[in-house]
Short mmCIF file of C-alpha atoms in Angstrom, two decimals:
data_model
loop_
_atom_site.label_atom_id
_atom_site.label_comp_id
_atom_site.label_asym_id
_atom_site.label_seq_id
_atom_site.Cartn_x
_atom_site.Cartn_y
_atom_site.Cartn_z
CA MET A 1 69.14 97.30 101.91
CA GLN A 2 67.40 100.58 101.20
CA GLN A 3 67.44 102.44 97.98
CA ASN A 4 67.18 105.86 99.67
CA GLN A 5 70.50 105.32 101.45
CA GLN A 6 73.44 107.37 100.22
CA LEU A 7 77.01 106.29 99.63
CA SER A 8 79.07 106.59 102.78
CA LYS A 9 81.41 109.60 103.02
CA THR A 10 83.91 107.93 105.33
CA LEU A 11 87.11 107.95 103.27
CA LYS A 12 89.57 110.08 105.24
CA PRO A 13 92.14 112.49 103.77
CA ARG A 14 94.96 110.01 104.51
CA HIS A 15 93.06 107.29 102.59
CA LEU A 16 92.59 109.56 99.57
CA SER A 17 96.18 110.77 99.72
CA MET A 18 97.60 107.25 99.69
CA ILE A 19 95.14 106.07 97.01
CA ALA A 20 96.29 109.02 94.90
CA ILE A 21 100.00 108.50 95.59
CA ALA A 22 100.03 104.76 94.92
CA GLY A 23 97.27 104.60 92.31
CA VAL A 24 99.72 104.15 89.45
CA ILE A 25 102.15 101.84 91.27
CA GLY A 26 101.24 98.33 90.17
CA ALA A 27 102.97 95.02 89.81
CA GLY A 28 103.72 96.07 86.22
CA LEU A 29 106.30 98.57 87.50
CA PHE A 30 108.17 95.97 89.56
CA VAL A 31 108.03 93.11 87.04
CA GLY A 32 106.78 94.29 83.63
CA SER A 33 109.23 97.19 83.37
CA GLY A 34 112.00 94.67 82.60
CA VAL A 35 110.38 93.89 79.25
CA ALA A 36 110.21 97.59 78.37
CA ILE A 37 113.88 98.11 79.31
CA GLN A 38 114.95 95.17 77.13
CA GLN A 39 112.96 96.61 74.27
CA ALA A 40 114.31 100.16 74.27
CA GLY A 41 117.43 100.14 76.46
CA PRO A 42 118.18 103.25 78.56
CA GLY A 43 116.02 105.20 76.09
CA ILE A 44 113.01 103.72 77.89
CA LEU A 45 113.34 106.75 80.18
CA VAL A 46 112.12 108.86 77.27
CA ALA A 47 109.15 106.53 76.85
CA TYR A 48 108.26 106.79 80.55
CA ALA A 49 108.60 110.58 80.42
CA ALA A 50 106.45 110.87 77.28
CA ALA A 51 103.75 108.56 78.65
CA GLY A 52 103.93 110.41 81.95
CA VAL A 53 103.23 113.74 80.24
CA VAL A 54 100.11 112.28 78.61
CA VAL A 55 98.84 110.98 81.97
CA ILE A 56 99.55 114.28 83.71
CA LEU A 57 97.56 116.18 81.08
CA VAL A 58 94.67 113.69 81.18
CA MET A 59 94.55 113.83 84.98
CA ARG A 60 94.52 117.63 84.87
CA MET A 61 91.54 117.59 82.51
CA LEU A 62 89.73 115.00 84.60
CA GLY A 63 90.56 116.95 87.74
CA GLU A 64 89.00 120.10 86.28
CA MET A 65 85.72 118.27 85.68
CA ALA A 66 85.81 116.30 88.93
CA ALA A 67 86.55 119.34 91.12
CA ALA A 68 83.61 121.16 89.50
CA ASN A 69 81.29 118.17 89.93
CA PRO A 70 82.53 115.17 91.96
CA GLU A 71 80.68 112.05 90.79
CA THR A 72 81.08 108.36 91.55
CA GLY A 73 80.76 107.76 87.81
CA SER A 74 83.57 110.25 87.12
CA PHE A 75 84.40 110.54 83.41
CA SER A 76 81.40 108.37 82.46
CA THR A 77 78.98 110.98 83.80
CA TYR A 78 80.98 113.78 82.16
CA ALA A 79 80.78 111.92 78.84
CA ASP A 80 76.99 111.80 79.36
CA LYS A 81 76.89 115.58 79.53
CA ALA A 82 79.46 116.32 76.84
CA LEU A 83 78.81 113.71 74.16
CA GLY A 84 75.43 112.23 74.98
CA ARG A 85 73.96 109.35 76.95
CA TRP A 86 75.34 106.76 74.53
CA ALA A 87 78.90 107.90 75.32
CA GLY A 88 78.52 107.68 79.10
CA PHE A 89 76.91 104.26 78.72
CA SER A 90 79.70 103.00 76.46
CA ILE A 91 82.77 104.26 78.28
CA GLY A 92 81.28 103.34 81.67
CA TRP A 93 80.75 99.72 80.69
CA LEU A 94 84.14 99.46 78.95
CA TYR A 95 85.88 100.83 82.04
CA ALA A 96 84.02 98.48 84.38
CA TRP A 97 84.93 95.59 82.07
CA PHE A 98 88.62 96.55 82.19
CA TRP A 99 88.74 96.34 85.98
CA ILE A 100 86.69 93.14 86.12
CA ILE A 101 89.24 91.51 83.79
CA VAL A 102 92.02 92.89 86.00
CA LEU A 103 90.51 90.96 88.92
CA GLY A 104 91.16 87.70 87.09
CA VAL A 105 94.70 88.69 86.11
CA GLU A 106 95.75 89.96 89.54
CA ALA A 107 94.09 87.13 91.52
CA THR A 108 96.04 84.64 89.39
CA ALA A 109 99.32 86.55 89.88
CA GLY A 110 98.82 86.75 93.66
CA ALA A 111 97.85 83.08 93.85
CA ALA A 112 101.04 82.11 92.01
CA ILE A 113 103.17 83.84 94.68
CA MET A 114 101.19 82.30 97.53
CA HIS A 115 101.48 78.86 95.92
CA ARG A 116 105.26 79.23 95.78
CA TRP A 117 105.29 79.94 99.50
CA VAL A 118 102.71 77.28 100.45
CA PRO A 119 102.76 74.66 97.66
CA ALA A 120 100.44 72.35 99.63
CA VAL A 121 97.57 74.69 98.74
CA ASP A 122 96.66 74.66 95.03
CA GLN A 123 96.98 77.88 93.07
CA TRP A 124 93.26 78.04 92.26
CA GLU A 125 92.47 77.75 95.98
CA TRP A 126 94.71 80.73 96.75
CA ALA A 127 93.00 82.72 94.00
CA LEU A 128 89.64 81.90 95.59
CA VAL A 129 90.87 82.94 99.05
CA LEU A 130 92.19 86.28 97.77
CA MET A 131 88.99 87.06 95.88
CA VAL A 132 86.77 86.19 98.85
CA LEU A 133 88.92 88.19 101.28
CA LEU A 134 88.82 91.38 99.25
CA THR A 135 85.16 90.95 98.36
CA LEU A 136 84.34 90.88 102.07
CA THR A 137 86.56 93.93 102.59
CA ASN A 138 84.69 95.91 99.95
CA ILE A 139 81.26 94.83 101.19
CA ALA A 140 82.04 95.67 104.83
CA SER A 141 82.41 99.43 104.30
CA VAL A 142 84.14 101.95 102.10
CA LYS A 143 86.29 102.79 105.13
CA SER A 144 87.59 99.20 105.22
CA TYR A 145 88.47 99.48 101.53
CA GLY A 146 90.29 102.74 102.26
CA GLU A 147 92.10 101.25 105.27
CA PHE A 148 93.29 98.18 103.35
CA GLU A 149 94.37 100.36 100.45
CA PHE A 150 96.19 102.75 102.79
CA TRP A 151 98.38 99.96 104.18
CA PHE A 152 98.87 98.21 100.83
CA ALA A 153 99.90 101.52 99.29
CA SER A 154 102.16 102.34 102.25
CA VAL A 155 104.17 99.15 101.66
CA LYS A 156 104.60 100.02 97.98
CA VAL A 157 105.60 103.62 98.67
CA VAL A 158 108.07 102.73 101.43
CA ALA A 159 109.62 100.00 99.22
CA ILE A 160 110.18 102.39 96.32
CA ILE A 161 111.54 105.17 98.55
CA LEU A 162 114.07 102.75 100.11
CA PHE A 163 114.94 101.47 96.63
CA LEU A 164 115.55 105.04 95.41
CA LEU A 165 117.65 106.01 98.45
CA LEU A 166 119.85 102.92 98.11
CA GLY A 167 120.02 103.40 94.34
CA VAL A 168 121.17 107.00 94.55
CA ALA A 169 123.71 106.05 97.22
CA ALA A 170 125.06 103.28 94.96
CA ILE A 171 125.27 105.63 91.96
CA LEU A 172 127.28 108.07 94.09
CA GLY A 173 129.60 105.26 95.25
CA LEU A 174 128.45 105.40 98.88
CA ILE A 175 127.66 101.68 99.25
CA PRO A 176 130.69 99.50 100.11
CA GLY A 177 131.37 96.81 97.55
CA VAL A 178 129.27 98.47 94.82
CA ALA A 179 131.32 100.42 92.29
CA ALA A 180 129.86 103.72 91.09
CA PRO A 181 128.92 103.06 87.43
CA GLY A 182 129.01 106.65 86.21
CA LEU A 183 127.38 106.88 82.78
CA SER A 184 128.80 103.61 81.45
CA ASN A 185 125.50 101.73 81.51
CA LEU A 186 123.61 104.65 79.97
CA THR A 187 125.95 105.29 77.07
CA GLY A 188 127.69 101.93 76.64
CA ASN A 189 126.20 98.70 75.27
CA GLY A 190 125.00 100.35 72.07
CA GLY A 191 124.38 103.85 73.43
CA PHE A 192 121.30 105.49 74.97
CA PHE A 193 119.10 104.30 72.08
CA PRO A 194 120.64 100.90 71.30
CA ASN A 195 117.65 99.70 69.28
CA GLY A 196 116.86 103.03 67.65
CA PRO A 197 114.13 105.64 68.24
CA GLY A 198 111.51 103.23 66.87
CA ALA A 199 112.03 100.97 69.87
CA VAL A 200 111.32 103.92 72.15
CA LEU A 201 108.05 104.61 70.35
CA ALA A 202 107.09 100.95 70.74
CA GLY A 203 108.14 101.18 74.38
CA ILE A 204 105.67 104.02 74.96
CA LEU A 205 102.85 101.65 74.03
CA VAL A 206 104.05 99.19 76.68
CA VAL A 207 104.65 101.87 79.30
CA VAL A 208 101.47 103.89 78.83
CA PHE A 209 99.26 101.18 80.28
CA SER A 210 101.36 101.07 83.45
CA PHE A 211 99.94 104.45 84.37
CA PHE A 212 96.28 103.46 84.12
CA GLY A 213 94.66 103.70 87.55
CA ALA A 214 95.59 107.27 88.37
CA GLU A 215 91.94 108.21 87.81
CA ILE A 216 90.72 106.00 90.69
CA ALA A 217 91.34 108.84 93.14
CA THR A 218 88.73 111.01 91.37
CA ILE A 219 86.18 108.19 91.69
CA ALA A 220 86.97 107.56 95.36
CA ALA A 221 86.80 111.30 96.10
CA GLY A 222 83.01 111.12 95.81
CA GLU A 223 82.99 109.10 99.04
CA SER A 224 85.11 111.51 101.05
CA GLU A 225 84.03 114.36 103.30
CA ASN A 226 85.63 117.01 101.11
CA PRO A 227 85.71 115.67 97.52
CA VAL A 228 86.84 118.92 95.86
CA ASP A 229 89.97 119.24 98.00
CA ALA A 230 90.66 115.51 97.57
CA VAL A 231 90.50 115.81 93.77
CA LYS A 232 92.74 118.88 93.70
CA LYS A 233 95.40 117.19 95.85
CA ALA A 234 95.27 113.98 93.80
CA VAL A 235 95.66 115.77 90.49
CA LYS A 236 98.42 118.08 91.67
CA SER A 237 100.39 115.15 93.09
CA THR A 238 100.34 113.27 89.77
CA VAL A 239 103.42 115.10 88.47
CA TRP A 240 105.78 114.22 91.32
CA ARG A 241 104.33 110.72 91.69
CA ILE A 242 105.30 109.89 88.11
CA LEU A 243 108.65 111.69 88.30
CA ILE A 244 109.76 110.01 91.52
CA PHE A 245 108.19 106.57 91.49
CA TYR A 246 108.38 105.67 87.82
CA ILE A 247 111.05 107.73 86.10
CA GLY A 248 113.22 107.88 89.24
CA SER A 249 113.20 104.15 89.93
CA ILE A 250 113.69 103.16 86.28
CA ALA A 251 116.58 105.64 86.06
CA VAL A 252 118.23 103.85 89.01
CA VAL A 253 117.85 100.48 87.26
CA VAL A 254 119.33 101.51 83.90
CA THR A 255 122.14 103.49 85.55
CA LEU A 256 123.26 100.70 87.86
CA LEU A 257 122.88 97.73 85.48
CA PRO A 258 123.45 97.10 81.76
CA TRP A 259 120.07 97.28 80.02
CA ASN A 260 120.71 93.97 78.19
CA ASP A 261 121.57 92.00 81.34
CA ALA A 262 119.40 88.88 81.56
CA SER A 263 118.55 89.62 85.20
CA VAL A 264 117.05 92.99 84.21
CA ALA A 265 114.64 91.34 81.78
CA LYS A 266 113.54 88.85 84.45
CA SER A 267 113.04 91.29 87.32
CA PRO A 268 114.91 94.62 87.26
CA TYR A 269 114.25 95.46 90.91
CA VAL A 270 115.40 92.07 92.18
CA ALA A 271 118.55 92.47 90.06
CA VAL A 272 119.36 95.82 91.70
CA ILE A 273 118.66 94.50 95.22
CA ASP A 274 121.00 91.59 94.47
CA LEU A 275 123.64 94.14 93.44
CA PHE A 276 123.39 95.72 96.88
CA GLY A 277 124.13 92.32 98.43
CA ILE A 278 120.87 92.24 100.37
CA PRO A 279 119.97 88.61 101.13
CA GLY A 280 116.59 87.25 100.08
CA ALA A 281 116.09 89.78 97.27
CA GLY A 282 113.60 87.51 95.50
CA THR A 283 111.51 87.02 98.64
CA ILE A 284 111.53 90.75 99.41
CA MET A 285 110.30 91.53 95.91
CA ASP A 286 107.69 88.77 96.11
CA ILE A 287 106.27 90.48 99.21
CA VAL A 288 106.20 93.87 97.48
CA VAL A 289 104.67 92.42 94.31
CA LEU A 290 102.05 90.50 96.32
CA THR A 291 101.16 93.72 98.12
CA SER A 292 100.82 95.48 94.76
CA VAL A 293 98.63 92.65 93.47
CA LEU A 294 96.36 92.81 96.53
CA SER A 295 96.19 96.59 96.19
CA CYS A 296 95.20 96.27 92.54
CA LEU A 297 92.61 93.62 93.39
CA ASN A 298 91.19 95.80 96.14
CA SER A 299 91.04 98.92 93.98
CA GLY A 300 89.86 97.02 90.90
CA LEU A 301 86.86 95.61 92.73
CA TYR A 302 86.09 98.98 94.30
CA THR A 303 86.37 100.82 90.99
CA ALA A 304 84.34 98.31 88.96
CA SER A 305 81.58 98.26 91.57
CA ARG A 306 81.34 102.05 91.77
CA MET A 307 81.18 102.36 88.01
CA VAL A 308 78.40 99.78 87.61
CA PHE A 309 76.62 101.43 90.56
CA SER A 310 76.81 104.76 88.75
CA LEU A 311 75.58 103.14 85.54
CA SER A 312 72.67 101.66 87.48
CA THR A 313 71.66 105.03 88.94
CA ARG A 314 71.52 106.35 85.39
CA GLY A 315 69.43 103.42 84.16
CA ASP A 316 72.30 101.81 82.25
CA ALA A 317 72.62 98.70 84.45
CA PRO A 318 70.13 96.55 86.38
CA LYS A 319 68.09 98.63 88.83
CA SER A 320 68.93 96.32 91.74
CA TRP A 321 72.60 97.29 91.48
CA ARG A 322 71.88 100.79 92.77
CA LYS A 323 70.82 99.50 96.20
CA ILE A 324 72.97 100.74 99.06
CA SER A 325 73.48 98.88 102.33
CA LYS A 326 73.05 100.41 105.78
CA ARG A 327 76.82 100.89 105.84
CA GLY A 328 76.60 103.09 102.74
CA VAL A 329 78.08 100.49 100.37
CA PRO A 330 76.60 99.48 96.98
CA ALA A 331 76.89 95.84 98.06
CA THR A 332 74.88 94.43 95.15
CA ALA A 333 77.16 96.21 92.68
CA VAL A 334 80.20 94.82 94.52
CA LEU A 335 78.82 91.29 94.32
CA ALA A 336 77.88 91.70 90.65
CA SER A 337 81.44 92.75 89.83
CA THR A 338 82.85 89.91 91.91
CA VAL A 339 80.78 87.21 90.19
CA VAL A 340 82.28 88.06 86.81
CA GLY A 341 85.69 88.33 88.48
CA PHE A 342 85.35 84.80 89.85
CA ILE A 343 84.36 83.56 86.38
CA THR A 344 87.47 85.15 84.81
CA VAL A 345 89.67 83.51 87.46
CA GLY A 346 88.10 80.15 86.62
CA LEU A 347 88.60 80.71 82.90
CA ASN A 348 92.26 81.48 83.51
CA TYR A 349 92.74 77.98 84.91
CA LEU A 350 90.35 76.10 82.62
CA ALA A 351 91.16 77.77 79.29
CA PRO A 352 94.05 80.23 79.68
CA GLU A 353 94.92 80.40 75.99
CA ALA A 354 91.57 79.92 74.28
CA VAL A 355 89.33 82.10 76.45
CA PHE A 356 91.22 84.06 79.09
CA LEU A 357 93.80 85.51 76.71
CA PHE A 358 90.96 86.64 74.43
CA LEU A 359 89.24 88.38 77.36
CA VAL A 360 92.48 90.11 78.36
CA ASN A 361 92.94 91.34 74.78
CA THR A 362 89.46 92.88 74.81
CA SER A 363 90.66 95.25 77.53
CA GLY A 364 94.02 96.00 75.88
CA ALA A 365 93.27 99.49 74.55
CA ILE A 366 90.52 100.59 76.95
CA ALA A 367 92.94 102.87 78.82
CA LEU A 368 93.46 104.92 75.66
CA PHE A 369 89.72 104.96 74.93
CA VAL A 370 89.06 106.32 78.44
CA TRP A 371 91.74 108.99 78.14
CA LEU A 372 90.43 110.05 74.74
CA VAL A 373 86.88 110.39 76.09
CA ILE A 374 88.17 112.41 79.08
CA ALA A 375 90.00 114.83 76.77
CA ILE A 376 87.08 115.28 74.37
CA SER A 377 84.59 115.70 77.24
CA GLN A 378 86.74 118.36 78.89
CA LEU A 379 87.11 120.22 75.59
CA ILE A 380 83.34 120.32 75.05
CA LEU A 381 82.30 121.06 78.65
CA ARG A 382 84.89 123.81 79.12
CA ARG A 383 83.82 125.55 75.91
CA ARG A 384 80.19 125.21 76.96
CA MET A 385 80.95 127.09 80.17
CA GLY A 386 82.10 130.26 78.41
CA ALA A 387 82.93 133.05 80.85
CA GLY A 388 81.92 130.82 83.79
CA ALA A 389 85.23 128.95 83.46
CA LYS A 390 86.96 131.66 85.52
CA ASP A 391 85.29 130.28 88.66
CA LEU A 392 86.64 126.73 88.28
CA ALA A 393 88.46 125.39 91.35
CA LEU A 394 90.99 123.62 89.11
CA LYS A 395 91.78 124.50 85.50
CA MET A 396 93.44 122.74 82.60
CA TRP A 397 96.68 124.42 81.58
CA LEU A 398 96.81 126.41 78.32
CA PHE A 399 93.28 125.46 77.29
CA PRO A 400 92.46 124.48 74.54
CA TYR A 401 95.96 123.93 73.15
CA LEU A 402 97.13 121.24 75.56
CA THR A 403 93.74 119.55 75.37
CA TRP A 404 94.05 119.28 71.59
CA LEU A 405 97.66 118.11 71.93
CA SER A 406 96.46 115.35 74.27
CA ILE A 407 93.75 114.26 71.83
CA VAL A 408 96.19 114.12 68.92
CA THR A 409 98.76 112.21 71.00
CA ILE A 410 96.25 109.60 72.19
CA VAL A 411 95.01 109.06 68.63
CA ALA A 412 98.65 108.67 67.53
CA LEU A 413 99.16 106.02 70.22
CA LEU A 414 96.13 104.12 68.95
CA VAL A 415 97.55 104.26 65.43
CA GLY A 416 100.86 103.05 66.85
CA MET A 417 99.11 100.02 68.34
CA VAL A 418 98.00 99.08 64.83
CA ILE A 419 101.50 99.46 63.41
CA VAL A 420 103.34 97.54 66.16
CA SER A 421 102.68 93.83 65.70
CA ASP A 422 102.90 93.04 69.44
CA THR A 423 99.95 95.33 70.25
CA ARG A 424 97.87 95.01 67.07
CA GLN A 425 95.79 92.05 68.25
CA ALA A 426 94.93 93.71 71.56
CA LEU A 427 93.83 96.89 69.79
CA LEU A 428 91.68 95.12 67.21
CA THR A 429 89.98 92.99 69.86
CA SER A 430 89.40 96.04 72.05
CA VAL A 431 87.98 97.98 69.10
CA ALA A 432 85.63 95.09 68.30
CA LEU A 433 84.32 95.08 71.89
CA ALA A 434 84.03 98.87 71.92
CA ALA A 435 82.11 98.82 68.62
CA VAL A 436 79.56 96.39 70.08
CA VAL A 437 79.12 98.43 73.28
CA VAL A 438 78.87 101.74 71.39
CA ALA A 439 76.33 100.24 68.97
CA ILE A 440 74.20 99.15 71.94
CA GLY A 441 74.51 102.62 73.47
CA VAL A 442 73.60 104.42 70.25
CA TYR A 443 70.64 102.10 69.67
CA ARG A 444 69.51 102.50 73.27
CA TYR A 445 69.52 106.29 73.12
CA ARG A 446 68.56 106.83 69.47
CA LYS A 447 66.64 110.12 69.06
CA GLY A 448 66.03 110.39 72.80
CA ALA A 449 64.62 106.88 73.14
CA GLY A 450 65.40 104.82 76.19
CA VAL A 451 65.95 107.72 78.61
CA PRO A 452 66.08 106.16 82.08
CA GLU A 453 62.91 106.57 84.10
CA SER A 454 64.87 108.03 87.03
CA LEU A 455 66.20 110.85 84.85
CA ALA A 456 62.95 111.49 83.05
CA SER A 457 61.11 111.83 86.37
CA GLY A 458 63.72 114.11 87.87
CA GLU A 459 64.91 111.60 90.46
CA ALA A 460 68.37 112.49 91.70
CA PRO A 461 70.82 109.62 91.20
CA GLU A 462 74.38 109.32 92.45
CA GLY A 463 73.41 109.56 96.11
CA GLY A 464 71.35 112.72 95.76
CA ARG A 465 73.08 114.69 92.97
CA ARG A 466 71.05 115.47 89.89
CA ILE A 467 72.85 114.61 86.65
CA LEU A 468 72.39 117.39 84.13
CA SER A 469 71.49 116.79 80.52
CA ASP A 470 74.08 117.25 77.84
CA GLU A 471 72.35 120.34 76.50
CA GLY A 472 71.86 123.77 77.93
CA SER A 473 74.30 123.50 80.82
CA ASN A 474 76.57 126.46 81.51
CA SER A 475 78.76 124.58 83.97
CA LEU A 476 80.61 121.32 84.23
CA GLY A 477 78.05 119.88 86.55
#
């Protein structure tokens, strides 16, 4: 490995497009949405719409910064410039931690499906196989990551499109043997808000985390031939992705089936497929969920490794992690992320309640922390630009009003996590972790101390791009 190598720029437009389209489609949509529907009834559509608006605004702000200055470290490097080195250090490590924990969660979920299909192989062995397979994929080349993700994402997208087409046909009474429900399931069984508006507010807290992952496209864009165009397309597609894939598919579920049906709580998509009379609904959904799990594993490992690589180039992680292989892959960073991922998988089997659940809780509110940092960074960097903002390739709408609205909304969601008992523990544990990481960052960069040698000497990190200081810059990058 050679340190003067640069990250490969081999992600093709079709890779970036599919990563962007399917970035927010996880197993949580296919399985976890049933819990949200049971909690709020048909009114969960309002929760999905509200959470979707927040994500769209956050992605627009991130897109503005990323189009102006594509970086592998994405919002972590922008936090460096806007808030100070301590902020980039803190949010970068918290974000990497989130995805490393996800590796343990998703590997376990995928292994459970594989074990059902092939019970002769223990679940922990399947988890090991999945982790090794996707580690090798990520080490091979960024193109292999993009290719795997393209096909994983294609399965998810095709599955949802078919689901929507059949769902709309059933709602219109075009499927033999399936009676058109009209509005009976939306307005009956207690009405549109059967458990009151409060349940919808609580539902937003469940739903909002389903959208985390949309930002991966802005990180991957740094390894494409034309990162600015890739970022612009990813951000602009966020609106219809959320409208069609999330709100559209959930609308089909709550229109075709009573919200309080036991089958909806268990697996809403399987319940709808059963309604169509399609044989093997459970197996079909298992295949789609497994694909989503593998996609999340693949992207989680990629994202964690690129973030710790970026931290390393800025002197915030071990120097060895910045090494790049001849194939243009930060292989050491990939392996470093994988080692912790393997440990979390092991903890899930050895101590699922005592240790693993605690680790999962530490990542419970990181999505909101990241979004808050993105919004504050964009507010500061855009104001710092002054008249230069007119030259931005992508702009935040109605600046600064929608930026401030986003900040207030995210803070309100954090307050909501304290009020709602189901989310309080996850928030408090996440805050405790964040407090420790921020304290380390503040101590590390107190009064200019601890500035990385690479930055002090003028060395250009991030594969050749110089990271500007947080003072005196008249641009976003």
